[in-house]
Coordinates of C-alpha atoms in Angstrom, one line a residue:
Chain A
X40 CA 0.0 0.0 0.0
X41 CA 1.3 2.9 -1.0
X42 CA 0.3 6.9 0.6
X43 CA -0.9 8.1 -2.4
X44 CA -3.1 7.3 -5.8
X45 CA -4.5 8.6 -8.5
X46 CA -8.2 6.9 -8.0
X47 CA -9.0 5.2 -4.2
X48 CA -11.8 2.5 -4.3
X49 CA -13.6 2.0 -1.4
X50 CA -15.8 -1.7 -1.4
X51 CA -14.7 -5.0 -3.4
X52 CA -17.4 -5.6 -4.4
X53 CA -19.2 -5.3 -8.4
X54 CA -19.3 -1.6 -8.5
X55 CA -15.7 -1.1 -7.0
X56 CA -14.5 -4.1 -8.9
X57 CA -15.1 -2.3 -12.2
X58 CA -14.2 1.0 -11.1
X59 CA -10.7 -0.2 -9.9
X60 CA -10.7 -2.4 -13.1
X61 CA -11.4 0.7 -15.6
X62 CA -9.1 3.5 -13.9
X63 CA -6.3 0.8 -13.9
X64 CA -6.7 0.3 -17.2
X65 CA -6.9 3.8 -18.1
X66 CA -3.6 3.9 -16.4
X67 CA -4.0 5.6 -13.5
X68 CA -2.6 4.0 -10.3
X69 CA -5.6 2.5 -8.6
X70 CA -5.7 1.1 -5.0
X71 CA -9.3 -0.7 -4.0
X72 CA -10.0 -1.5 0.0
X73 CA -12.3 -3.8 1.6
X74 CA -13.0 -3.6 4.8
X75 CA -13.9 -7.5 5.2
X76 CA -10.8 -10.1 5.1
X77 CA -12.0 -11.5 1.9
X78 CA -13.8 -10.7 -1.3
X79 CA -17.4 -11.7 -1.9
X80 CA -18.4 -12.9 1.7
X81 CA -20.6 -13.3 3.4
X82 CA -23.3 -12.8 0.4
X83 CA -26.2 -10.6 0.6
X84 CA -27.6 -10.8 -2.5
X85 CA -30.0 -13.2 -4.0
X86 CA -27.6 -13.4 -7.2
X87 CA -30.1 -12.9 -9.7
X88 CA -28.9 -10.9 -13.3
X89 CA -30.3 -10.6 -16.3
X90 CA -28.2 -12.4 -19.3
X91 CA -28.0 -9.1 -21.7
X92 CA -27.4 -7.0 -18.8
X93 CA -24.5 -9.2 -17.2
X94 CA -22.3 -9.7 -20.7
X95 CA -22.4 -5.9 -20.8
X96 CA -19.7 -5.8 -18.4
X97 CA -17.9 -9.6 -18.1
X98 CA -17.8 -12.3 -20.3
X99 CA -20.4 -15.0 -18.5
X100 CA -18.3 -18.0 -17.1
X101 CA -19.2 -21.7 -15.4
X102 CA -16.9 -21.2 -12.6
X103 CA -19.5 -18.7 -10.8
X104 CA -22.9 -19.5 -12.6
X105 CA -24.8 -21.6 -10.6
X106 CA -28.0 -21.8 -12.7
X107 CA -29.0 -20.7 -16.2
X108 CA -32.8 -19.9 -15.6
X109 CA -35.3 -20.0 -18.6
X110 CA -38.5 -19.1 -16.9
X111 CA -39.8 -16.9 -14.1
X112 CA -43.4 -16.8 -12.3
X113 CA -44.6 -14.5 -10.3
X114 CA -46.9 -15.7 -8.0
X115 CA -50.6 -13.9 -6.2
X116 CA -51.4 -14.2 -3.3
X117 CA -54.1 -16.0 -4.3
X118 CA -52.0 -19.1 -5.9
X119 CA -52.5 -17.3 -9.8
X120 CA -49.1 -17.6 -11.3
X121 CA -48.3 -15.1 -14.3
X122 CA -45.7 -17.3 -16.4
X123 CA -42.9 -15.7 -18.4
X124 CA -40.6 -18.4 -20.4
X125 CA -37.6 -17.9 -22.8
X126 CA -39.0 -19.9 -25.0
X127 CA -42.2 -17.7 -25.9
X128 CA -40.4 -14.6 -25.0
X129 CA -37.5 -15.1 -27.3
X130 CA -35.1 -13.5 -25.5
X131 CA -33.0 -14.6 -22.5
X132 CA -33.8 -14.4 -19.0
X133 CA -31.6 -14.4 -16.2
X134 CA -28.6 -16.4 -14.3
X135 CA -28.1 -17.0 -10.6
X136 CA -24.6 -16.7 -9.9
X137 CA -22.1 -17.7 -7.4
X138 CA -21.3 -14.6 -5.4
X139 CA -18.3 -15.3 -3.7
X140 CA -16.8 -16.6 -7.2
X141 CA -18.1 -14.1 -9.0
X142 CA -16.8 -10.9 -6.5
X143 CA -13.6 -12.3 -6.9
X144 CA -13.5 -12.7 -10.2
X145 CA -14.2 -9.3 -10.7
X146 CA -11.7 -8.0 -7.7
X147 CA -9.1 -10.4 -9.6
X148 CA -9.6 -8.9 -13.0
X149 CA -9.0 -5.5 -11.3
X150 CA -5.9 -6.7 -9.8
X151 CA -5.0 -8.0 -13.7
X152 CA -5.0 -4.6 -14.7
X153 CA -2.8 -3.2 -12.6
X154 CA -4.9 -2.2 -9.1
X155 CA -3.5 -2.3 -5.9
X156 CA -6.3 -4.6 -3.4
X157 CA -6.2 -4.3 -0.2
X158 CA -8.4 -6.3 2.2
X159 CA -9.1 -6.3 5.8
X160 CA -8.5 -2.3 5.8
X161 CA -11.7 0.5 6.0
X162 CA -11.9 3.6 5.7
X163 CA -12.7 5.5 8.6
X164 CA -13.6 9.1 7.4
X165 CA -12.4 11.1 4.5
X166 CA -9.2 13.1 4.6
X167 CA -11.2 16.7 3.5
X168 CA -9.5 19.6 3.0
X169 CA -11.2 23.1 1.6
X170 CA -14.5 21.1 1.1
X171 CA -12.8 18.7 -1.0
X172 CA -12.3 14.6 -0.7
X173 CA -8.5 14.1 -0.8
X174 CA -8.4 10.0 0.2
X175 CA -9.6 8.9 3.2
X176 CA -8.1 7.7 6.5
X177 CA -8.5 3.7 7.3
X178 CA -7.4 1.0 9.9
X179 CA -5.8 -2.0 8.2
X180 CA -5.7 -4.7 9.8
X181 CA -6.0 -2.2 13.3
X182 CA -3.2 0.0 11.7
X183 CA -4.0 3.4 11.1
X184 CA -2.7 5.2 7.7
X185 CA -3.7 7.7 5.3
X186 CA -4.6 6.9 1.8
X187 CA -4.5 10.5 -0.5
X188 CA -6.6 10.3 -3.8
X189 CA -7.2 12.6 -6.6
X190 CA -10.7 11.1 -6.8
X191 CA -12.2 8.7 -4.4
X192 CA -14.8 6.2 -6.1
X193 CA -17.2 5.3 -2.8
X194 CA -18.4 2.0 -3.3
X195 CA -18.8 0.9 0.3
X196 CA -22.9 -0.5 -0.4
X197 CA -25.4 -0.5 1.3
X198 CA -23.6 1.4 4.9
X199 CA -22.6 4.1 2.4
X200 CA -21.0 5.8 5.4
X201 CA -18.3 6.9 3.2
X202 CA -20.2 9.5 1.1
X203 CA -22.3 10.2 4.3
X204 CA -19.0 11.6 6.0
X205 CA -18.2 13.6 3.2
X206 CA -21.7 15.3 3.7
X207 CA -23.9 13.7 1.5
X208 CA -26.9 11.7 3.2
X209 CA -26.9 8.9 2.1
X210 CA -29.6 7.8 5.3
X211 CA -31.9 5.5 3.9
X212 CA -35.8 5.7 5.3
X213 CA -37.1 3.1 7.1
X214 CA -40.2 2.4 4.8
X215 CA -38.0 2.3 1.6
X216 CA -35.1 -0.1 3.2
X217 CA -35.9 -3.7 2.5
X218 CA -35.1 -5.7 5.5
X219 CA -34.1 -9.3 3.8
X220 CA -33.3 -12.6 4.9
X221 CA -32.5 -15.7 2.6
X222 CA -31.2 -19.2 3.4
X223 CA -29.1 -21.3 0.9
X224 CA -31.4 -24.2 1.1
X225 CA -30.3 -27.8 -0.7
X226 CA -32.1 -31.3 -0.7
X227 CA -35.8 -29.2 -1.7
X228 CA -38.1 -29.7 -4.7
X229 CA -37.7 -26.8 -7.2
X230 CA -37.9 -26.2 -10.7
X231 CA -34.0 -25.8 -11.1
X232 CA -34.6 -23.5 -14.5
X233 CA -37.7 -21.2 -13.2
X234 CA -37.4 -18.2 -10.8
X235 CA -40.4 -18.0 -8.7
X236 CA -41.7 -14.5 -6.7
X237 CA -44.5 -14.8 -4.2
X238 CA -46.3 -11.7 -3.8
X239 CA -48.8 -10.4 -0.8
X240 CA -49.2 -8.9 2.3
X241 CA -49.7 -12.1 4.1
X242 CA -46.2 -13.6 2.1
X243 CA -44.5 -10.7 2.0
X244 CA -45.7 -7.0 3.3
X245 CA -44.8 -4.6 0.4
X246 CA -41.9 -7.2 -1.2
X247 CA -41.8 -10.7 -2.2
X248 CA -40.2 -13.9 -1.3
X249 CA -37.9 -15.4 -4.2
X250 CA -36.6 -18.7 -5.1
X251 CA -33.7 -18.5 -6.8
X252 CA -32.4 -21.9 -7.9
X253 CA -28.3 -22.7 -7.6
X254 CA -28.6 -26.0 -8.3
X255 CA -31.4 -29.1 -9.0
X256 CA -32.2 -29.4 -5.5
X257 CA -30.7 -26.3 -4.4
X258 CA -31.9 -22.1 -4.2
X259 CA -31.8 -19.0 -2.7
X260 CA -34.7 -19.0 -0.4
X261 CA -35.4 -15.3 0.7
X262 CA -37.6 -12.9 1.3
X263 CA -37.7 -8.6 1.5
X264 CA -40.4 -6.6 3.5
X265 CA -40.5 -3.0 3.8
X266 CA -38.6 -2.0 7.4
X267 CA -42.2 -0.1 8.1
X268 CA -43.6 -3.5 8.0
X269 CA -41.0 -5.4 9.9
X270 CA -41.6 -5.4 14.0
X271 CA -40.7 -8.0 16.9
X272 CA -42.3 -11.1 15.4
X273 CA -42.7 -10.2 12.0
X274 CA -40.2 -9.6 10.8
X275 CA -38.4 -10.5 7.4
X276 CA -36.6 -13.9 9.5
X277 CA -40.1 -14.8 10.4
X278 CA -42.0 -14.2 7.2
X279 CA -39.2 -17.0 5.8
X280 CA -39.0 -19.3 8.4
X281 CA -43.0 -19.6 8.0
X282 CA -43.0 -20.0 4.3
X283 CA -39.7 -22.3 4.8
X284 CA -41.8 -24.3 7.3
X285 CA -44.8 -25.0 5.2
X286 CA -42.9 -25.3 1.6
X287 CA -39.7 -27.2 2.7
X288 CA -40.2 -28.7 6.2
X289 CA -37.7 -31.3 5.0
X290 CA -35.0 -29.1 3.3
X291 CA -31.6 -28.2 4.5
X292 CA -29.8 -24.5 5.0
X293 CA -26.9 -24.5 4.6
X294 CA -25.9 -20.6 4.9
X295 CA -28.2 -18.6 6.4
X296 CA -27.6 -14.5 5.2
X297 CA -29.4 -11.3 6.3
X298 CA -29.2 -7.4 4.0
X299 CA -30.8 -4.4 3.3
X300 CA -31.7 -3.2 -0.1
X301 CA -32.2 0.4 -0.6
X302 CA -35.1 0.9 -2.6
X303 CA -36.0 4.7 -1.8
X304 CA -34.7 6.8 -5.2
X305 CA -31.0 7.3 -5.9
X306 CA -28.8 10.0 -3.9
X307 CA -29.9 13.5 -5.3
X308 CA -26.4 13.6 -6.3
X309 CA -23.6 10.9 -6.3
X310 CA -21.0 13.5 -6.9
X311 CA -18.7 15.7 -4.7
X312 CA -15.1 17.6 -4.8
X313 CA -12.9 14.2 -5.2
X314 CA -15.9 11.9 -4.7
X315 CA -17.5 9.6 -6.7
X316 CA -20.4 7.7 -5.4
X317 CA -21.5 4.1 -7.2
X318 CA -23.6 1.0 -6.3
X319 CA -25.9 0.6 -3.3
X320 CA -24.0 3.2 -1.8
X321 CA -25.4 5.6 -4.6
X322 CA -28.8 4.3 -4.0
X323 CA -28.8 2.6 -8.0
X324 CA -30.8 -0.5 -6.8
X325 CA -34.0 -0.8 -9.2
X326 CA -36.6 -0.2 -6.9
X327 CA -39.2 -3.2 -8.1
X328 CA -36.6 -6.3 -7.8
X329 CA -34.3 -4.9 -5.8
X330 CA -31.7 -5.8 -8.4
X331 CA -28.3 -3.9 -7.9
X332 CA -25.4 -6.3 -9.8
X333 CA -25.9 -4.8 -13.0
X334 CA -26.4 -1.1 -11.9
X335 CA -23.2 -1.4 -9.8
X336 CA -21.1 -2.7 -12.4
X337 CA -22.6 0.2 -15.0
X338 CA -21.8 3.2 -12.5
X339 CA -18.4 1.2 -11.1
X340 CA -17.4 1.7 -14.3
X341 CA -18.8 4.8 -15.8
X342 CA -17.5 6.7 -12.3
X343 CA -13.8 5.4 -13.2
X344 CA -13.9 7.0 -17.2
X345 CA -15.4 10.4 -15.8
X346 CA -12.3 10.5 -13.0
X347 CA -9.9 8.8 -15.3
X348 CA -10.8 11.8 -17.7
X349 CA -10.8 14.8 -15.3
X350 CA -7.7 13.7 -13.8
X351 CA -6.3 14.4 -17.3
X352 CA -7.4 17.2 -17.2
X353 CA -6.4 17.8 -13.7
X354 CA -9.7 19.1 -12.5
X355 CA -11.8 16.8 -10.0
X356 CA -14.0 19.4 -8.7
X357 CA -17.6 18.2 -8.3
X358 CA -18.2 20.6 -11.8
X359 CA -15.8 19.0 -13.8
X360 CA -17.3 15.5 -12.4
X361 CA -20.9 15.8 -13.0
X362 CA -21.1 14.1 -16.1
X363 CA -20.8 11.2 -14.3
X364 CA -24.2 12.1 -12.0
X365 CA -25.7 13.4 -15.7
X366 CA -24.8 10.4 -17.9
X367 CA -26.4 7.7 -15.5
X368 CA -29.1 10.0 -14.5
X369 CA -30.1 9.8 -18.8
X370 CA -29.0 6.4 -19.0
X371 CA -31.3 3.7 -19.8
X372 CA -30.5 2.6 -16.1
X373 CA -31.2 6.1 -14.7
X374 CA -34.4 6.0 -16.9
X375 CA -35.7 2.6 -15.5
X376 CA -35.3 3.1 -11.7
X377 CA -37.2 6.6 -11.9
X378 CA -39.8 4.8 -13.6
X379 CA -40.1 2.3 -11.4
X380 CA -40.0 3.9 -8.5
X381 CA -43.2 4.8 -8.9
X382 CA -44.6 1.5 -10.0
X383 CA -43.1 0.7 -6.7
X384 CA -44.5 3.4 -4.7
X385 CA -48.2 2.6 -6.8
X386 CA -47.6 -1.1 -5.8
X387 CA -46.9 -0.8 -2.0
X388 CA -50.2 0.6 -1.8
X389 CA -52.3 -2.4 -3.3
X390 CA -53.9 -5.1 -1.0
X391 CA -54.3 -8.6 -1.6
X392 CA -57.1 -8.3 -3.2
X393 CA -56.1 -5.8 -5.9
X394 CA -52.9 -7.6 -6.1
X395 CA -55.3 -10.7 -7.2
X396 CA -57.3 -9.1 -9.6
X397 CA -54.3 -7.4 -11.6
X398 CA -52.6 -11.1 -11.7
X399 CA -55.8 -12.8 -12.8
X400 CA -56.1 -10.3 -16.0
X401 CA -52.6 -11.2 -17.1
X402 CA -52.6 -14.6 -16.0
X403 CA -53.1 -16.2 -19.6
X404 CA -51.2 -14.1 -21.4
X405 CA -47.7 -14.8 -23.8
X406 CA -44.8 -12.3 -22.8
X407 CA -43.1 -11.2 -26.1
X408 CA -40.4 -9.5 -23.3
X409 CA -38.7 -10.5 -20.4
X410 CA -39.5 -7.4 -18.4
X411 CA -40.7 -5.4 -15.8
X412 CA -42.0 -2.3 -18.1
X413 CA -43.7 -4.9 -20.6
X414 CA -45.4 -6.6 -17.7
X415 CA -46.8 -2.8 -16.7
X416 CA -47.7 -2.7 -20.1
X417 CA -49.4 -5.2 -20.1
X418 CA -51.2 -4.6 -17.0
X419 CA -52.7 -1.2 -18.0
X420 CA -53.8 -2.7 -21.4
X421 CA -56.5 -5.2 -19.3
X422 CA -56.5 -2.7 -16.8
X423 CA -57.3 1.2 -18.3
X424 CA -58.5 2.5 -14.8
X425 CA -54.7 1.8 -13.7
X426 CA -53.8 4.5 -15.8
X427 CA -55.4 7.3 -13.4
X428 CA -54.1 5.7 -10.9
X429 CA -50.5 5.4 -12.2
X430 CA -50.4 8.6 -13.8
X431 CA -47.5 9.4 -13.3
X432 CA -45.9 6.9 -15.6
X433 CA -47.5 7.9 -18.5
X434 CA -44.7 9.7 -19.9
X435 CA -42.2 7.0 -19.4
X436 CA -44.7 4.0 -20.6
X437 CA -45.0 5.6 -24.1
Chain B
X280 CA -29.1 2.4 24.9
X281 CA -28.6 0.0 22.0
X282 CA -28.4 -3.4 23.3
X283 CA -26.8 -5.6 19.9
X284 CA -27.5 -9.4 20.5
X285 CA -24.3 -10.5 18.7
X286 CA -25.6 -14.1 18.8
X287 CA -28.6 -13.2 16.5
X288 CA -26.9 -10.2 14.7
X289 CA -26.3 -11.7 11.4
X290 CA -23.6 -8.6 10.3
X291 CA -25.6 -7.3 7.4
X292 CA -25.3 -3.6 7.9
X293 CA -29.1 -3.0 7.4
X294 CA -29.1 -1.2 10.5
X295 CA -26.5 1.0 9.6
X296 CA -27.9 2.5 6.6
X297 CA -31.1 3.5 8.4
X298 CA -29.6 4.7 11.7
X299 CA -30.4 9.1 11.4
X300 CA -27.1 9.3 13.3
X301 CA -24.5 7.4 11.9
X302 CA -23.7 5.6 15.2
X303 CA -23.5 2.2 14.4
X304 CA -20.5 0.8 12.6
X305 CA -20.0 -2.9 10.5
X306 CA -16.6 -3.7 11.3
X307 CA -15.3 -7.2 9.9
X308 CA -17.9 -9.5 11.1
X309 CA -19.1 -7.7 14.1
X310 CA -21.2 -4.7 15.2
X311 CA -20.6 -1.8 17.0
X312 CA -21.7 1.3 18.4
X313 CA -19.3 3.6 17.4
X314 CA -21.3 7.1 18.5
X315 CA -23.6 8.5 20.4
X316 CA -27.2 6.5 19.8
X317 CA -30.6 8.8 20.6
X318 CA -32.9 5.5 21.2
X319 CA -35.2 6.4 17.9
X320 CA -35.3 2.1 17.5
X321 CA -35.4 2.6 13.8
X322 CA -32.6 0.3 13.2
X323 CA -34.4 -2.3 15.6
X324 CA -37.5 -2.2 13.4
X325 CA -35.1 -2.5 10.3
X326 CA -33.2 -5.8 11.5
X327 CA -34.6 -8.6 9.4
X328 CA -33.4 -10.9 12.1
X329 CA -34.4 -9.0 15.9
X330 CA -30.8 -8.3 16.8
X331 CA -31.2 -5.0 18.0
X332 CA -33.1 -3.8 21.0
X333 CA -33.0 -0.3 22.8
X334 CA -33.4 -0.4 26.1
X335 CA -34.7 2.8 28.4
X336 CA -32.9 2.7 31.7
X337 CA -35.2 3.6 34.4

C-alpha cells in the first residue's frame, strides 16, 4: 500500500470491482480497499442478473454461474401464477450466480489490470480539505494510515458511510429499506430452471419472497419486506421461516444471510469535490426487484472513465465531475429506476385483493419481453383504470 | 441504549444505513456502536433478524 493514488476505491465488491478495473486500465494507479478479510463474503444478494445485462460488463463464465434460468413466475397471493418463459419470449432471462466466485472474479480482474487490493482495511472518514475529498483515513488490519486520492470512487454499499462523511446523506428511510433474509437451502423440490416471486401482504408485506435456484435441488430461499412493516415477530426472518416451514419442512440451510436493499430513489447527487459515489452506496438499486449487480457494475465503471478523464485534465471538482451524476441519470439505467420507482411506490399501496385481480387479468397471457415495463404494459392494457391511478408513468410508458 | 444481540446479529449492515445518526459501525464481522445513539429504535425495526433492541434505563 502505497500513501498516495490517483483513484481510491472504497468496497470490493461489483461496482468497485469495475471502477478499480477501468481506472487501472486507463492507467491511473488505482488502489481498491475492503473492509472484510475477503472478497465476496458473506453474500447478501439473492444473485439474480439478467443475461444481456451481465455480458455488458464480463464475459459469462461456469466457474460462478450456478444456474442458467429460462422461466420466471410471479406468484398472487391467491396461488395465480403469471408465467414468463424464454421460449415464448424469445429473449433470454436471467442467471443465478455464485457470489463469492463471482466478486472475486471481478476483484481479480481488477488486480489484472494493474490495481493495488487491499483487504481487511476500512476507511474510517475522508481526509477533507477546503470542502474537497482528498483520500480517506483507514485502519488496516488495526493499523491506522492515510490513503491520499485525486478522486475517491465510494463504493462501500449499502452502509454508504463513506459518502455520508463527506456530507452527502446517504440515510436510507425506514419504509423504503428492505429488510431481507435468505437461506441457501439444498435437498428441496424446485424447478432448477424457473425463478419464482410470491407476492402479498400475508407472504410478503410490500416485497416478495424469491426462489432463486443454484442447483437441482438447491436455491436462494429469501424474502424482503418494507422495514415499516418489519416489528418484533414479524419480521423478514419470520415471514421466511414460515414459508420455509410449510414449503420445505424437509429441506436443509446450509448458509443462512441477512441485508438491506435500498429501494427509496438514488442520492440526489452521487457527486462531490474528489468523490465519486456508485452501487448501493449511490442508491442505484431498481426499486421493483431490488436488483443492484448490473447497476453497480454500469456506475463502477462509468465513475472510473469520468475520474480517469478529469484527472487528465487535472480538474476533479464536483463541476468538472458531474457528467458522471448526468450520464447515468439519462442512461437507460437512470431511466428505468425513476420509472419504477413509482410503479413501486403505486404497488406498495395495493392489498391482496387488488394484487389478485391485476394477476388474474394477465394470468393467460404470452410475454413477447422479459421485463418489468412490458409486464406494466401489459397490466394497463386489461386494466385502463390503472392508468389514473398510475399517472405518473405515463410519460415514461409511451 | 442499544443493546446488539451478537448471537442473532447476522452482520448485514441494514441497520447501519437507516440509523439518522451514523452511530452504528459494520466492522469485519461484528457490530458496534461507534457514537452516540438517541434510542429512535429505527434500526431495531429494520433488523430482518431482531438483533437489536434499545433499552430505556429507568
Amino acid at each position: 500500500m502505497k500513501s498516495s493514488y490517483d483513484i481510491l476505491v472504497i468496497g470490493g465488491g461489483p461496482a468497485g470491482a469495475l471502477a478499480a478495473k477501468t481506472a487501472a486500465e486507463a492507467g491511473n494507479s488505482v488502489c481498491l480497499i475492503e473492509k472484510r478479510p475477503a472478497i465476496g463474503t458473506p453474500v447478501r444478494c439473492a444473485e439474480g442478473i439478467g443475461k444481456e445485462l451481465l455480458k455488458e460488463f464480463v464475459k459469462p463464465d461456469p466457474r460462478w454461474i450456478s444456474a442458467d434460468i429460462e422461466s420466471a413466475r410471479i406468484i398472487a397471493p391467491n396461488g395465480t401464477a403469471i408465467r414468463l418463459d424464454q421460449a415464448q419470449a424469445g429473449n433470454e432471462v436471467g442467471y443465478v450466480l455464485d457470489r463469492k466466485v463471482f466478486d472475486r472474479e471481478l476483484v481479480w480482474q481488477a488486480a489484472e489490470a494493474g490495481a493495488d487490493v487491499i483487504v481487511k482495511t476500512r476507511a474510517t472518514v475522508p481526509i477533507m480539505e477546503n470542502g474537497a475529498v482528498r483520500g480517506a483515513k483507514v485502519l488496516s488490519a488495526g493499523v491506522p494510515a492515510d490513503i491520499r486520492a485525486e478522486v475517491v470512487i465510494a463504493a462501500d454499499g449499502t452502509e454508504a458511510q463513506f459518502a455520508r462523511r463527506a456530507g452527502l446523506d446517504t440515510t436510507v428511510p425506514l419504509r423504503e429499506m428492505m429488510s431481507c433474509a435468505q437461506y441457501v437451502m439444498t435437498d428441496i423440490d424446485i424447478n432448477a430452471g424457473c425463478t419464482d416471486f410470491f407476492l402479498g401482504n400475508e407472504i410478503a408485506p410490500e416485497g416478495y419472497l424469491w426462489i432463486f435456484p443454484k442447483g437441482n435441488r438447491t436455491a436462494n430461499v429469501g424474502i424482503g419486506i418494507s422495514g415499516r412493516k418489519s416489528r418484533e415477530g414479524t419480521r423478514a426472518k419470520d415471514y421466511l421461516d414460515r414459508f420455509v416451514a410449510k414449503n420445505f419442512p424437509n429441506g436443509k440451510t446450509i448458509e443462512a444471510i441477512a441485508g438491506g436493499v435500498p429501494v427509496c430513489r438514488p442520492l440526489p447527487c452521487t457527486v462531490g469535490d474528489g468523490l465519486l459515489v456508485a452501487g448501493d452506496a449511490a442508491r442505484v438499486v431498481d426499486p421493483i426487484t431490488g436488483g443492484g449487480i448490473g447497476n453497480a457494475m454500469y456506475t463502477g465503471r462509468l465513475a472510473a472513465q469520468v475520474a480517469s478523464r478529469c484527472i487528465e485534465a487535472g480538474n476533479c471538482s464536483k463541476e468538472a465531475m458531474m457528467p458522471y451524476d448526468t450520464e447515468w441519470r439519462a442512461s437507460k439505467m437512470g431511466a428505468g429506476i425513476e420509472r419504477n420507482y413509482k410503479v413501486k411506490e403505486y404497488f406498495v399501496t395495493l392489498d391482496d385483493a387488488k394484487l389478485n385481480a391485476l394477476a388474474d387479468s394477465i394470468a393467460s397471457i404470452s410475454f413477447s419481453e422479459f421485463s418489468v415495463l412490458a409486464l406494466i404494459k401489459e397490466l394497463i392494457k386489461r386494466n385502463p383504470k390503472l392508468l389514473l391511478e398510475l399517472k405518473a408513468l405515463k410519460d415514461t410508458l409511451s | 441504549m442499544l443493546r446488539i444481540n451478537r448471537d442473532k446479529c447476522g452482520y448485514c449492515g441494514t441497520c447501519v444505513a437507516v440509523c439518522p445518526e451514523d452511530a452504528l459501525e459494520l466492522i469485519d464481522a461484528y457490530l458496534s456502536l461507534e457514537r452516540e445513539c438517541i434510542g429512535c429504535g429505527i434500526c431495531a425495526r429494520a433488523c430482518p433478524l431482531g438483533a437489536l433492541e434499545v433499552v430505556h434505563e429507568e
